[in-house]
Each structure stands twice: as structure tokens, then as C-alpha cells.
Amino acid sequence: MSDPKRLLGEPTTAVGSRAPTVQPSRAPIGAIAGSAFTPLQDLTGSITPSDLHFEVNHAGVPRLDPARHTLLIHGLVDRPTIFSLADLKRFPQVTRVHFIECSGNGSLAWSSGPLGVPSPGLTPQQVAGLTSNSEWTGVSLRLLLDEVGAKRAATWFLAEGGDASLLARSIPIAKALDDALVVWAQNGEPLRPEQGFPMRLLLPGWEGSTNVKWLRRIELGTRPWMTRWETAAYTDPLANGTARQFAFEMDAKSIITSPAYPDTVVRGWNLISGLGWTGRGRVTRVDVSADSGRTWEAATLQNTSQSKAHVRFTHMWNWDGRDAILQSRATDETGYTQPTRAELIRARGPGTLYHYNPIYGWKVAANGRVFFHGAT
Amino acid sequence: MIALSQTTRGNILARLAVIVLVATAADACRERSPNPPRQYALGRDATAAEIAAVDIDVGPDGVGLPVGHGSAIDGAAIYAQKCASCHGARGEGIPPAYPRLIGRDTSAEGFRFGTEPFAVRTIGNYWPYATTVFDYVRRAMPLSAPGSLTNDEVYAITAYLLAGNQVIAPDVTLDSASLQAVRMPYVDRFVRDDRRGGHEIR
């Protein structure tokens, strides 16, 4: 190979690119109502690059003209109002870091394989790649509701997207008054089409599908609308013969993203690295176990834990060459600690859907090969 | 009855009238303007026509259901033409992309989905509100041509799906009043989220 010090390098480019040896993929599945998973194992730190943010859509990604797209706020308001993107950009601005997690994140690792336990051949991307973390910029929804004169009688609002499914979710007004945003920028640039360009709802800590992309309409009313996405889908069947509805918050969760399947580790010191998050505020600690959960040690939080945002944790582990199971568990500021899979099944039943946040493990074999260990 | 002089009666009536007027004015005031005017004067007033053009949602109380009607028999023909290629001739679906729509298999009755991971959910054994069928079909179906169905066609397809799921009789014609009155078998099984953080795993 020629010596790069003795060759003139490549010229500047309009848009930067990744190194040829670094080509992460979101591994998209489903051509129709698709999803694409963030390759958690390829990432460091806490921010997800925008082009690797996970994506779920219900009728494809619409091509919306930012000059023509508008947001209508109506219903129980004094002044039904239409806002353009340019209007929204003139309001006082808010920039915050938050994760978005699909409530179906973890479904591949929840369902049992042929052996009655989750498949050992799952990567962090497959286990938990439907969560991503970005810096979002937009306007407070509370401010917009003040501008249109929301009536006190309003207790719920319907948020509707401008995609081909006109996805719509009913949201309690209290969330709008708390921390909801209408955002148009992500990680310093306009939203990408897959993330809702030109504007989306951001409900920090709440299940992904409520963060309505391509937001075109908000209607204020006095009861939920019972759309398909809060009845047939995104409801959680429980062992007691009921189904939990409007299960908005994402509970505390974590995953070790390295080492993980299909890595091979070597004896001696290894850096364990992973992500923790909670929809109920801040992660206060992440503990790591290298002995199947018998003993736990506090991991180091790499970045300051922000509310409803990913935090990167690391932990040094000296591998002695014997079989081991690595696990992580997050605790949040409400005192909630991520449960084991067995505890979740006890609480909800094996057939439950959505909001999977069991402790995940990685089994290290004596030859150093690492496999997913879901049976915690 | 207490006898009152004309004067006293007049006084009382006058006072009552004043009280009523004041109360009405206060109500009107509260109703009209609980909020200060726009601080930033951004955006523009939406017209009634602009709102009507996009205000398509239907609630579980039937609010938003349009004028129109359709029968399960009409719906069968429309379903065969516009839905069956994805959802199967009898609503059996092609999972996971195209979910099963029709089915009341006894093995999946009783809402035991929490304990039985392989029980297949359908409109009849899971969906809590019939209005949701209308709302969803009208806004999102068929996948390749959403928004193309007339209101009558949506009523007919809704009737076909509800009849196929044994929720309504096969000869029923649905309109806004009759659809609003349909009660789904398992509506009572849907409960509000009781997770609150803290030490309890729910």
C-alpha cells in the first residue's frame, strides 16, 4: 500500500462521508410499513447520528413541500390557527436532547426461539435498535396552545401526521403543558424526511408512535379519539385478561452495546460500554454484572445524565477466560430499576406486547465468543 | 304560599334578572376569552372550510361520522375488489405486513392474549370500538390509494368487517347512528396504564 504521507489527499467535498471501512447500516425491514434499526453496536457516546436514527413508518415516508406544509391547531381553542414552518421558526426556540424509543423495541428479543428462550444470535441493533437519541430544536407546544387560546375544557388533543396513513394519536393536554415540543430540527439541521420533515411532535420519554411525524394537525377535545394506533396497536395485553391502553412512558432500560454478539473478546481488561435511558426523568445509575446477576457494580456514566435522554455507561472488566454472563440494569430517579425478563413475564404475561424493558445479557463462552442471553 | 306585595315581587324579579344577566355575562366572558390575545401574532386564522377539509377524525361517541350508509352485502363486493388482494379473500390476512381482520376462532376468544403469545388478534376478538374501523379505513385504506373510498364505501366495508367478525348481523346496513351504537365484545378489557415508576414492576 502506498504511503499516504507521500500522496496528495482527496479534495474537499460538499458533504462529508464516513471512512470507507465504517459503513453502519440501519438494516431496514418491511418494504410497506417498514422499520429500520439503529446499529447501536457501531456507536459511541450518547447522540445518534441523524442518518442512523431508527425509523418506523406506517405508509412510507411522504415527500412534503416545506413551503406548503402547515400545522392547523383547532377544536377547543379561541382562535383556530394555521402555522407555516416559517411561522414556527419565529417563535421563542427550545433545544433539548431526548431519546425516542418505539414501544415495540425489544420484540425480537422478547419472543422465544425454538429453544423456548430468545435467540442467541441477536445483535444490539436487533435487540434494542428502535431507540435513538438526538438534540431537537423547536417550539414549546404549551406556547402554541397559549397563542391559539386553548379552552380550559380541553383535556386531550389529537395529533395527526400528513403521511399516507394520516397517523393520529390522542394525547392528554397535561403532556402539552409539561414538556411537549413541535420540532423542526435534529442535531443541528432540518429534520430528515424519515424523521418527520418538515415538523414533528416530540413528547419526551413517551412511546415513539406518539411523537407524530409530518405533523399537520392538532385538535383539542375532551376525550381520546380511540384511533387504530391506540386500540388495535400499541395496547399491551396483560396476563389478567386486560390490555393496557395509553401506556405512554417508556420505563428505565439499558443494554450493553459492546461486547455483544457477534464479537469475540480476549482475556484481560475489556471495556464494557452501553446505553441507559428512562422516560420518567434521569437515569441515576447503571449497574453492571459479570456473573449472571449475582453481584453488581456501578458503571461510570460518561455524559451528564439528562432527563429523558440516553446516557452512555462504561465499566472495566478483567476477563479470566471462563464462561461469563454480562448484564446491565438502569435505575431512574423514581427509584425504578429495570426488571429481569422473568419479573416482567410475572407482571404482564408472556404474550404481552410493547414496552419490553427486561435486563439483557451477553454470554461470553470460554473461547471468547459472545452471544445474546435474553433469559434473565 | 307566601303572599308578596306587587312591589316586593317586582323587586325580587328585578334582582333575579340582574343576577341572571351578570351570571350570563360572566359565563360568556369566561367562554369567549379565558386567554390573553396572541403574544406573537404569528400564524393566521383558519377558515371553517380549511378546518372541514382536514377534520376527518371519528370519535368513539360517533362524533365526526359523516352522512352516508352501507351494508355488509355491499361491503363484501367492495372488499373483494379493493381489500382482498392484501388481506385475503376472507380477511385472513398475510401476516405480518397485512394483518388478519376477520376471525372469531374459539382458541383466541376470552381475551387471553397476555398469556397466549400465539393467539391472533382480529377486529372481532380485540378492537374495542367499531368507530375505529371506520376512522382507520377512511384515513389509511386501501394502502395503495388511501383516501379514495367514498363515505358510503367506508360504511359498507365497516359493516362487512363487523359482520364477518360476528359483531353485527349479516344483513345490517350501517349509518352514523347504527355504527355509533355498535358495542364491541371486549371493550371492557381495555384499562388505563397503571405503571407509575418507583419500586413496583407492573
Coordinates of C-alpha atoms in Angstrom, one line a residue:
Chain A
M1 CA 0.0 0.0 0.0
S2 CA 1.3 3.4 -0.9
D3 CA 2.4 5.8 1.9
P4 CA -0.4 8.4 2.5
K5 CA 2.2 10.9 3.6
R6 CA 3.7 10.9 0.1
L7 CA 0.4 11.2 -1.8
L8 CA -1.8 14.2 -2.2
G9 CA -5.1 13.6 -0.4
E10 CA -8.7 13.8 -1.5
P11 CA -10.2 17.2 -2.2
T12 CA -12.8 18.9 0.0
T13 CA -16.4 17.8 -0.7
A14 CA -19.9 19.3 -0.4
V15 CA -21.0 16.8 2.1
G16 CA -18.7 14.7 4.3
S17 CA -18.6 11.0 4.3
R18 CA -17.8 8.1 6.6
A19 CA -14.5 6.3 6.3
P20 CA -14.6 3.5 3.7
T21 CA -14.2 0.9 6.5
V22 CA -17.0 2.4 8.6
Q23 CA -20.3 1.7 6.9
P24 CA -23.1 1.3 9.5
S25 CA -26.5 0.1 8.3
R26 CA -29.9 0.5 9.7
A27 CA -30.8 -2.9 8.3
P28 CA -34.3 -1.9 7.1
I29 CA -37.1 -4.4 7.1
G30 CA -40.5 -4.3 5.6
A31 CA -41.0 -2.6 2.3
I32 CA -44.5 -1.4 3.1
A33 CA -44.9 -0.4 6.7
G34 CA -41.3 -0.5 7.5
S35 CA -38.8 -0.2 10.2
A36 CA -35.1 0.4 10.3
F37 CA -32.9 -0.2 13.4
T38 CA -30.2 2.0 14.8
P39 CA -26.9 0.0 14.7
L40 CA -26.2 0.5 18.4
Q41 CA -23.1 -1.6 18.3
D42 CA -21.4 0.8 15.9
L43 CA -22.0 3.9 18.0
T44 CA -20.1 5.7 20.8
G45 CA -21.2 8.5 23.1
S46 CA -24.9 9.3 23.5
I47 CA -26.0 11.1 20.3
T48 CA -27.3 9.1 17.4
P49 CA -26.2 10.4 14.0
S50 CA -29.3 11.6 12.2
D51 CA -28.9 9.2 9.3
L52 CA -28.8 6.3 11.7
H53 CA -31.8 7.3 13.8
F54 CA -34.3 4.4 13.8
E55 CA -37.3 4.7 11.7
V56 CA -40.8 3.2 11.8
N57 CA -43.4 4.3 9.3
H58 CA -46.9 3.1 8.6
A59 CA -47.4 4.1 5.0
G60 CA -44.0 5.1 3.7
V61 CA -42.1 8.4 4.0
P62 CA -44.1 11.2 2.5
R63 CA -42.5 13.9 0.3
L64 CA -43.8 17.1 1.8
D65 CA -43.2 20.6 0.4
P66 CA -41.9 22.7 3.4
A67 CA -43.2 25.8 1.7
R68 CA -46.8 24.4 1.6
H69 CA -46.9 22.2 4.7
T70 CA -48.8 23.7 7.6
L71 CA -49.9 22.9 11.1
L72 CA -53.5 23.5 11.9
I73 CA -54.5 23.8 15.6
H74 CA -58.2 23.8 16.2
G75 CA -61.0 22.3 18.2
L76 CA -61.5 23.7 21.7
V77 CA -59.5 26.9 21.1
D78 CA -60.4 30.5 20.9
R79 CA -58.6 31.1 17.6
P80 CA -58.2 28.1 15.2
T81 CA -54.8 28.9 13.6
I82 CA -52.7 27.7 10.7
F83 CA -48.9 27.9 11.2
S84 CA -46.4 27.6 8.4
L85 CA -42.9 26.3 9.1
A86 CA -41.6 29.9 8.8
D87 CA -44.1 31.0 11.5
L88 CA -42.9 28.3 13.8
K89 CA -39.3 29.3 13.4
R90 CA -40.1 32.8 14.5
F91 CA -41.3 31.7 18.0
P92 CA -39.0 31.5 21.0
Q93 CA -36.9 28.4 20.5
V94 CA -36.2 25.4 22.6
T95 CA -33.3 23.0 22.1
R96 CA -33.1 19.8 24.2
V97 CA -31.6 16.3 24.0
H98 CA -34.1 13.4 24.1
F99 CA -34.4 9.8 23.1
I100 CA -37.3 8.4 21.1
E101 CA -38.0 4.7 21.6
C102 CA -40.5 2.7 19.7
S103 CA -42.7 0.9 22.2
G104 CA -42.1 -2.3 20.2
N105 CA -38.4 -2.0 20.8
G106 CA -37.2 -5.4 22.1
S107 CA -39.9 -7.5 20.4
L108 CA -37.3 -9.7 18.6
A109 CA -35.6 -10.4 21.9
W110 CA -38.9 -11.0 23.7
S111 CA -40.3 -13.7 21.5
S112 CA -39.0 -17.1 22.3
G113 CA -37.0 -19.0 19.7
P114 CA -37.2 -22.8 19.1
L115 CA -35.4 -23.5 22.4
G116 CA -38.0 -21.6 24.4
V117 CA -35.7 -18.7 25.0
P118 CA -34.8 -15.7 22.9
S119 CA -32.3 -16.5 20.1
P120 CA -28.6 -16.2 21.0
G121 CA -27.9 -14.8 17.5
L122 CA -29.2 -11.3 18.1
T123 CA -27.1 -8.1 17.8
P124 CA -27.7 -5.0 20.0
Q125 CA -29.3 -3.5 16.9
Q126 CA -31.8 -6.3 16.7
V127 CA -32.4 -6.4 20.5
A128 CA -32.8 -2.7 21.1
G129 CA -32.2 -0.7 17.9
L130 CA -35.5 1.0 17.9
T131 CA -34.3 3.7 20.3
S132 CA -32.2 6.8 19.3
N133 CA -31.1 10.0 20.9
S134 CA -30.9 13.4 19.3
E135 CA -30.7 17.1 20.0
W136 CA -34.1 18.5 18.9
T137 CA -35.0 22.1 18.2
G138 CA -38.5 23.6 18.0
V139 CA -41.2 25.5 19.9
S140 CA -42.9 24.6 23.1
L141 CA -46.4 23.2 22.4
R142 CA -47.6 24.9 25.5
L143 CA -46.7 28.2 23.9
L144 CA -48.6 27.3 20.8
L145 CA -51.6 26.4 22.8
D146 CA -51.4 29.8 24.5
E147 CA -51.2 31.5 21.2
V148 CA -54.4 29.8 19.9
G149 CA -56.2 30.3 23.2
A150 CA -56.8 26.7 24.4
K151 CA -60.0 26.4 26.3
R152 CA -59.9 25.1 29.8
A153 CA -62.4 22.4 29.0
A154 CA -59.8 20.7 26.7
T155 CA -58.3 17.6 28.3
W156 CA -57.0 15.7 25.3
F157 CA -55.6 16.6 21.9
L158 CA -55.3 14.6 18.7
A159 CA -52.0 14.8 16.8
E160 CA -52.2 13.8 13.2
G161 CA -49.5 13.3 10.6
G162 CA -49.6 14.2 6.9
D163 CA -48.4 10.8 5.7
A164 CA -50.5 8.4 3.6
S165 CA -51.8 6.7 6.8
L166 CA -52.7 10.1 8.5
L167 CA -51.4 8.5 11.7
A168 CA -53.1 10.0 14.6
R169 CA -52.7 9.7 18.4
S170 CA -54.7 11.1 21.3
I171 CA -52.6 12.8 24.0
P172 CA -53.5 14.2 27.3
I173 CA -53.3 18.0 27.4
A174 CA -51.2 17.7 30.5
K175 CA -48.3 16.5 28.4
A176 CA -48.6 19.6 26.2
L177 CA -48.4 21.8 29.3
D178 CA -45.4 19.8 30.6
D179 CA -42.7 19.3 28.1
A180 CA -44.1 18.7 24.6
L181 CA -42.4 20.3 21.6
V182 CA -43.1 20.8 17.9
V183 CA -39.7 20.4 16.4
W184 CA -38.2 21.0 13.0
A185 CA -34.5 20.4 13.6
Q186 CA -32.5 17.5 14.7
N187 CA -28.8 17.5 15.6
G188 CA -28.3 21.0 14.1
E189 CA -30.0 20.5 10.7
P190 CA -33.6 20.4 9.5
L191 CA -35.4 17.2 10.3
R192 CA -34.8 14.4 7.8
P193 CA -37.8 13.1 5.8
E194 CA -37.7 9.8 7.7
Q195 CA -37.9 11.8 11.0
G196 CA -40.9 13.9 10.1
F197 CA -39.7 16.7 7.8
P198 CA -40.7 19.4 8.0
M199 CA -42.1 19.2 11.5
R200 CA -43.0 16.6 14.1
L201 CA -44.3 16.3 17.6
L202 CA -41.8 15.5 20.3
L203 CA -43.2 14.0 23.6
P204 CA -40.1 13.4 25.7
G205 CA -40.0 10.0 27.2
W206 CA -43.2 8.8 25.6
E207 CA -43.5 5.8 23.2
G208 CA -42.3 6.5 19.7
S209 CA -45.6 6.5 17.9
T210 CA -46.9 9.4 19.9
N211 CA -44.1 11.6 18.5
V212 CA -46.2 12.1 15.4
K213 CA -44.1 12.8 12.3
W214 CA -45.0 15.1 9.4
L215 CA -47.4 16.8 11.9
R216 CA -50.2 18.6 10.1
R217 CA -53.0 19.0 12.7
I218 CA -53.7 19.2 16.4
E219 CA -57.3 19.2 17.5
L220 CA -58.2 19.9 21.1
G221 CA -61.1 17.9 22.7
T222 CA -62.5 16.3 25.8
R223 CA -61.8 12.6 25.3
P224 CA -59.4 10.3 23.4
W225 CA -60.3 9.6 19.8
M226 CA -59.5 5.8 20.0
T227 CA -57.6 5.7 16.8
R228 CA -56.3 2.4 15.4
W229 CA -52.8 3.3 16.9
E230 CA -54.2 3.4 20.5
T231 CA -56.6 0.4 20.3
A232 CA -55.7 -2.3 17.8
A233 CA -52.0 -1.4 18.0
Y234 CA -49.8 0.0 20.8
T235 CA -52.0 -1.6 23.6
D236 CA -50.4 -4.0 25.9
P237 CA -52.3 -7.3 26.6
L238 CA -51.7 -8.5 30.2
A239 CA -51.9 -11.8 32.0
N240 CA -55.1 -10.8 33.8
G241 CA -57.1 -10.7 30.6
T242 CA -57.0 -6.9 30.1
A243 CA -55.0 -4.7 27.8
R244 CA -53.2 -1.6 29.0
Q245 CA -54.1 1.4 26.9
F246 CA -52.4 4.8 26.7
A247 CA -49.2 3.3 28.1
F248 CA -47.1 6.4 27.2
E249 CA -44.0 6.4 29.3
M250 CA -41.0 4.3 28.4
D251 CA -39.7 2.7 31.6
A252 CA -36.0 2.6 32.5
K253 CA -33.9 0.3 30.3
S254 CA -30.3 -0.3 29.3
I255 CA -28.2 -2.5 27.1
I256 CA -24.6 -3.3 26.8
T257 CA -23.6 -2.5 23.2
S258 CA -20.1 -3.8 23.4
P259 CA -19.0 -6.5 23.8
A260 CA -22.0 -8.2 22.2
Y261 CA -23.0 -10.8 19.5
P262 CA -21.1 -11.4 17.2
D263 CA -18.0 -10.1 18.9
T264 CA -15.1 -12.2 20.2
V265 CA -13.3 -10.9 23.4
V266 CA -9.8 -11.6 24.6
R267 CA -8.6 -12.3 28.1
G268 CA -7.6 -9.3 30.2
W269 CA -9.1 -5.9 30.5
N270 CA -12.1 -5.1 28.3
L271 CA -14.2 -2.0 28.2
I272 CA -17.9 -2.8 28.7
S273 CA -19.9 0.0 27.0
G274 CA -23.7 0.6 26.8
L275 CA -26.7 2.9 26.9
G276 CA -29.2 3.6 29.6
W277 CA -32.4 5.6 29.4
T278 CA -35.8 6.2 31.0
G279 CA -38.9 8.1 30.0
R280 CA -39.5 9.1 33.6
G281 CA -36.7 11.5 34.1
R282 CA -33.0 10.9 34.7
V283 CA -31.1 7.7 34.9
T284 CA -29.5 7.8 38.3
R285 CA -27.2 4.8 38.0
V286 CA -26.4 1.8 35.7
D287 CA -25.1 -1.3 37.3
V288 CA -23.1 -4.0 35.5
S289 CA -22.8 -7.7 36.4
A290 CA -20.3 -10.1 35.0
D291 CA -21.6 -13.1 37.0
S292 CA -25.2 -13.7 35.8
G293 CA -26.6 -11.1 38.1
R294 CA -25.2 -12.4 41.4
T295 CA -23.1 -9.3 42.0
W296 CA -23.4 -5.8 40.6
E297 CA -21.1 -2.9 40.3
A298 CA -21.9 0.7 39.5
A299 CA -20.8 1.6 35.9
T300 CA -19.4 5.0 35.1
L301 CA -21.8 7.4 33.4
Q302 CA -19.9 9.1 30.6
N303 CA -22.1 12.0 29.9
T304 CA -24.2 14.0 32.4
S305 CA -27.5 12.2 32.7
Q306 CA -30.1 14.4 31.1
S307 CA -33.9 14.0 31.6
K308 CA -35.4 11.5 29.1
A309 CA -32.2 11.1 27.2
H310 CA -29.7 8.3 26.6
V311 CA -26.7 8.1 28.9
R312 CA -23.5 6.3 27.9
F313 CA -22.1 4.0 30.6
T314 CA -18.8 2.2 30.7
H315 CA -17.2 -0.4 33.0
M316 CA -13.8 -2.0 33.0
W317 CA -13.9 -5.8 33.1
N318 CA -11.0 -8.1 33.5
W319 CA -11.9 -11.4 31.8
D320 CA -10.3 -14.5 33.2
G321 CA -11.2 -16.7 30.3
R322 CA -14.1 -18.6 32.0
D323 CA -17.8 -18.6 30.9
A324 CA -19.4 -15.4 32.0
I325 CA -22.7 -13.6 31.5
L326 CA -22.6 -9.8 31.3
Q327 CA -25.7 -7.8 32.2
S328 CA -26.6 -4.1 32.8
R329 CA -29.5 -2.6 34.6
A330 CA -30.6 1.0 34.8
T331 CA -32.2 2.8 37.8
D332 CA -34.1 6.1 37.3
E333 CA -34.9 9.0 39.6
T334 CA -38.3 7.5 40.6
G335 CA -36.4 4.6 42.2
Y336 CA -37.5 2.2 39.4
T337 CA -34.9 -0.5 38.5
Q338 CA -35.0 -2.4 35.2
P339 CA -36.5 -5.8 35.9
T340 CA -35.4 -9.2 34.7
R341 CA -37.3 -10.9 31.9
A342 CA -38.8 -13.4 34.5
E343 CA -40.1 -10.5 36.6
L344 CA -41.7 -8.8 33.5
I345 CA -43.3 -12.1 32.5
R346 CA -44.6 -12.5 36.0
A347 CA -46.1 -8.9 36.0
R348 CA -47.5 -8.9 32.5
G349 CA -47.6 -12.4 31.0
P350 CA -45.5 -14.0 28.2
G351 CA -47.9 -12.7 25.5
T352 CA -47.7 -9.1 26.4
L353 CA -46.9 -6.6 23.7
Y354 CA -44.8 -3.4 23.7
H355 CA -42.8 -1.7 26.5
Y356 CA -40.3 -4.5 26.7
N357 CA -37.5 -3.4 29.1
P358 CA -36.0 -6.6 30.6
I359 CA -32.4 -6.8 31.7
Y360 CA -30.4 -8.0 28.7
G361 CA -27.4 -10.3 29.0
W362 CA -24.4 -11.3 26.8
K363 CA -23.0 -14.8 27.3
V364 CA -19.2 -15.0 26.9
A365 CA -18.1 -18.5 26.1
A366 CA -14.7 -19.8 27.1
N367 CA -13.4 -19.3 23.5
G368 CA -14.3 -15.6 23.8
R369 CA -17.3 -15.7 21.5
V370 CA -20.2 -13.6 22.7
F371 CA -23.9 -14.5 22.3
F372 CA -27.2 -12.8 23.3
H373 CA -28.6 -14.0 26.6
G374 CA -32.2 -13.0 26.9
A375 CA -33.3 -15.4 29.6
T376 CA -32.7 -13.1 32.6
Chain B
M1 CA -97.9 30.1 49.6
I2 CA -96.4 33.3 50.9
A3 CA -98.2 36.4 49.8
L4 CA -96.0 39.1 48.4
S5 CA -97.0 42.6 47.5
Q6 CA -96.6 43.6 43.9
T7 CA -93.7 45.9 44.8
T8 CA -91.8 43.2 46.7
R9 CA -92.4 40.7 43.8
G10 CA -91.2 43.3 41.3
N11 CA -88.1 43.9 43.4
I12 CA -87.2 40.3 43.7
L13 CA -87.8 39.7 39.9
A14 CA -85.7 42.7 39.1
R15 CA -82.9 41.5 41.4
L16 CA -83.1 38.0 39.9
A17 CA -82.9 39.4 36.4
V18 CA -79.8 41.3 37.4
I19 CA -78.2 38.2 38.9
V20 CA -79.0 36.2 35.8
L21 CA -77.7 38.9 33.5
V22 CA -74.5 39.2 35.5
A23 CA -74.0 35.5 35.6
T24 CA -74.7 35.1 31.8
A25 CA -72.2 37.9 31.1
A26 CA -69.6 36.3 33.3
D27 CA -70.2 32.9 31.6
A28 CA -70.0 34.5 28.2
C29 CA -66.8 36.3 29.2
R30 CA -65.3 33.1 30.6
E31 CA -66.3 31.2 27.5
R32 CA -65.2 33.8 25.0
S33 CA -61.9 34.9 26.4
P34 CA -60.2 33.0 29.1
N35 CA -57.0 33.5 27.3
P36 CA -55.0 36.6 26.5
P37 CA -54.7 37.6 22.8
R38 CA -51.8 36.2 20.7
Q39 CA -48.5 37.4 22.1
Y40 CA -46.5 36.9 18.9
A41 CA -49.2 37.4 16.2
L42 CA -47.8 34.5 14.2
G43 CA -49.8 32.2 12.1
R44 CA -53.2 33.1 10.6
D45 CA -56.8 32.4 11.4
A46 CA -58.0 29.1 9.9
T47 CA -61.3 29.3 8.0
A48 CA -64.2 26.9 8.6
A49 CA -63.6 25.4 5.2
E50 CA -59.9 24.9 5.8
I51 CA -60.7 23.1 9.0
A52 CA -63.5 21.0 7.4
A53 CA -61.1 19.9 4.7
V54 CA -58.9 18.0 7.1
D55 CA -61.1 17.4 10.2
I56 CA -61.7 13.8 9.4
D57 CA -61.5 12.1 12.8
V58 CA -64.3 10.0 14.2
G59 CA -64.6 9.5 17.9
P60 CA -65.9 6.5 19.9
D61 CA -69.0 8.5 20.6
G62 CA -69.7 8.8 16.9
V63 CA -68.7 12.4 16.7
G64 CA -67.3 13.1 13.2
L65 CA -69.2 10.2 11.5
P66 CA -70.3 11.6 8.1
V67 CA -73.7 11.2 6.4
G68 CA -73.9 8.0 4.4
H69 CA -74.7 4.3 4.7
G70 CA -73.5 0.9 3.6
S71 CA -74.5 -2.7 4.0
A72 CA -72.3 -5.7 4.7
I73 CA -73.5 -7.2 1.4
D74 CA -72.3 -4.1 -0.5
G75 CA -69.2 -4.2 1.6
A76 CA -68.4 -7.8 0.5
A77 CA -68.2 -6.7 -3.1
I78 CA -66.1 -3.7 -2.3
Y79 CA -63.8 -5.7 0.0
A80 CA -63.3 -8.3 -2.8
Q81 CA -62.3 -5.6 -5.2
K82 CA -60.2 -3.3 -3.0
C83 CA -59.0 -5.2 0.1
A84 CA -58.8 -8.9 -0.6
S85 CA -55.6 -8.7 -2.6
C86 CA -53.7 -7.9 0.6
H87 CA -56.0 -9.1 3.5
G88 CA -57.1 -12.3 1.8
A89 CA -60.4 -13.3 0.4
R90 CA -62.0 -13.8 3.9
G91 CA -60.0 -11.3 5.9
E92 CA -57.4 -13.9 6.9
G93 CA -54.5 -11.6 6.2
I94 CA -50.9 -12.2 5.1
P95 CA -49.1 -11.5 8.4
P96 CA -47.1 -9.7 9.4
A97 CA -47.4 -7.0 6.7
Y98 CA -51.2 -7.4 6.2
P99 CA -52.9 -8.3 9.5
R100 CA -55.7 -10.7 9.9
L101 CA -59.0 -8.7 10.0
I102 CA -61.7 -11.3 10.5
G103 CA -61.8 -14.2 12.9
R104 CA -63.6 -15.4 16.0
D105 CA -61.8 -18.7 16.5
T106 CA -62.7 -20.1 19.9
S107 CA -59.0 -20.7 20.6
A108 CA -58.5 -16.9 20.5
E109 CA -61.6 -15.9 22.5
G110 CA -61.7 -14.7 26.0
F111 CA -59.0 -12.0 25.6
R112 CA -56.2 -14.3 26.8
F113 CA -53.6 -12.6 24.7
G114 CA -51.4 -11.8 27.7
T115 CA -50.8 -15.4 28.5
E116 CA -51.1 -16.8 24.9
P117 CA -48.4 -15.3 22.7
F118 CA -49.6 -17.1 19.6
A119 CA -53.3 -16.1 19.7
V120 CA -54.1 -14.0 16.7
R121 CA -55.8 -10.7 17.3
T122 CA -58.6 -9.7 14.9
I123 CA -61.1 -6.8 14.8
G124 CA -63.7 -9.1 16.5
N125 CA -61.6 -10.5 19.2
Y126 CA -59.6 -7.4 20.1
W127 CA -60.7 -4.0 18.8
P128 CA -62.6 -2.0 21.5
Y129 CA -64.5 0.4 19.2
A130 CA -66.3 -0.1 15.9
T131 CA -65.9 3.6 15.1
T132 CA -62.1 2.9 14.9
V133 CA -62.7 0.6 11.9
F134 CA -64.5 3.4 10.0
D135 CA -61.9 6.0 11.0
Y136 CA -58.9 3.9 10.1
V137 CA -60.3 2.6 6.8
R138 CA -61.3 6.1 5.7
R139 CA -57.9 7.7 6.6
A140 CA -55.5 5.0 5.6
M141 CA -57.0 2.3 3.3
P142 CA -56.5 0.9 0.8
L143 CA -52.8 1.1 1.3
S144 CA -52.1 1.9 -2.4
A145 CA -54.9 4.5 -2.6
P146 CA -55.7 6.0 0.8
G147 CA -58.5 8.5 0.9
S148 CA -60.0 7.1 -2.3
L149 CA -63.1 5.5 -0.7
T150 CA -66.4 7.3 -0.6
N151 CA -68.1 7.5 2.8
D152 CA -70.8 5.0 1.6
E153 CA -68.0 2.6 0.7
V154 CA -66.3 3.0 4.1
Y155 CA -69.7 2.3 5.9
A156 CA -70.1 -0.8 3.7
I157 CA -66.6 -2.1 4.3
T158 CA -67.0 -1.4 8.0
A159 CA -70.3 -3.4 8.0
Y160 CA -68.7 -6.3 6.1
L161 CA -65.8 -6.5 8.6
L162 CA -68.1 -6.2 11.7
A163 CA -70.5 -8.8 10.2
G164 CA -67.6 -11.2 9.3
N165 CA -66.5 -10.9 13.0
Q166 CA -70.0 -11.7 14.2
V167 CA -70.3 -8.3 15.8
I168 CA -73.4 -7.3 13.8
A169 CA -75.9 -9.4 11.8
P170 CA -75.0 -10.1 8.2
D171 CA -78.0 -8.1 6.8
V172 CA -77.3 -4.8 8.7
T173 CA -76.9 -1.5 7.0
L174 CA -74.7 0.9 8.9
D175 CA -75.0 4.7 9.1
S176 CA -73.8 7.1 11.7
A177 CA -76.5 6.2 14.3
S178 CA -76.2 2.5 13.9
L179 CA -72.4 2.4 13.8
Q180 CA -72.2 4.6 16.9
A181 CA -74.5 2.1 18.7
V182 CA -72.3 -1.0 18.0
R183 CA -70.7 -2.4 21.1
M184 CA -67.5 -4.4 20.6
P185 CA -67.3 -7.7 22.5
Y186 CA -64.1 -6.9 24.5
V187 CA -64.4 -3.1 25.1
D188 CA -64.4 -3.6 28.8
R189 CA -61.0 -5.3 28.7
F190 CA -59.1 -2.1 27.9
V191 CA -57.7 -0.4 31.0
R192 CA -55.7 2.7 31.7
D193 CA -51.9 2.4 32.3
D194 CA -51.2 1.8 36.0
R195 CA -47.4 2.0 35.7
R196 CA -46.1 4.8 37.9
G197 CA -42.3 4.3 38.1
G198 CA -41.0 3.6 41.6
H199 CA -40.2 0.2 43.0
E200 CA -43.1 -1.8 41.7
I201 CA -42.8 -3.7 38.4
R202 CA -46.0 -3.6 36.5

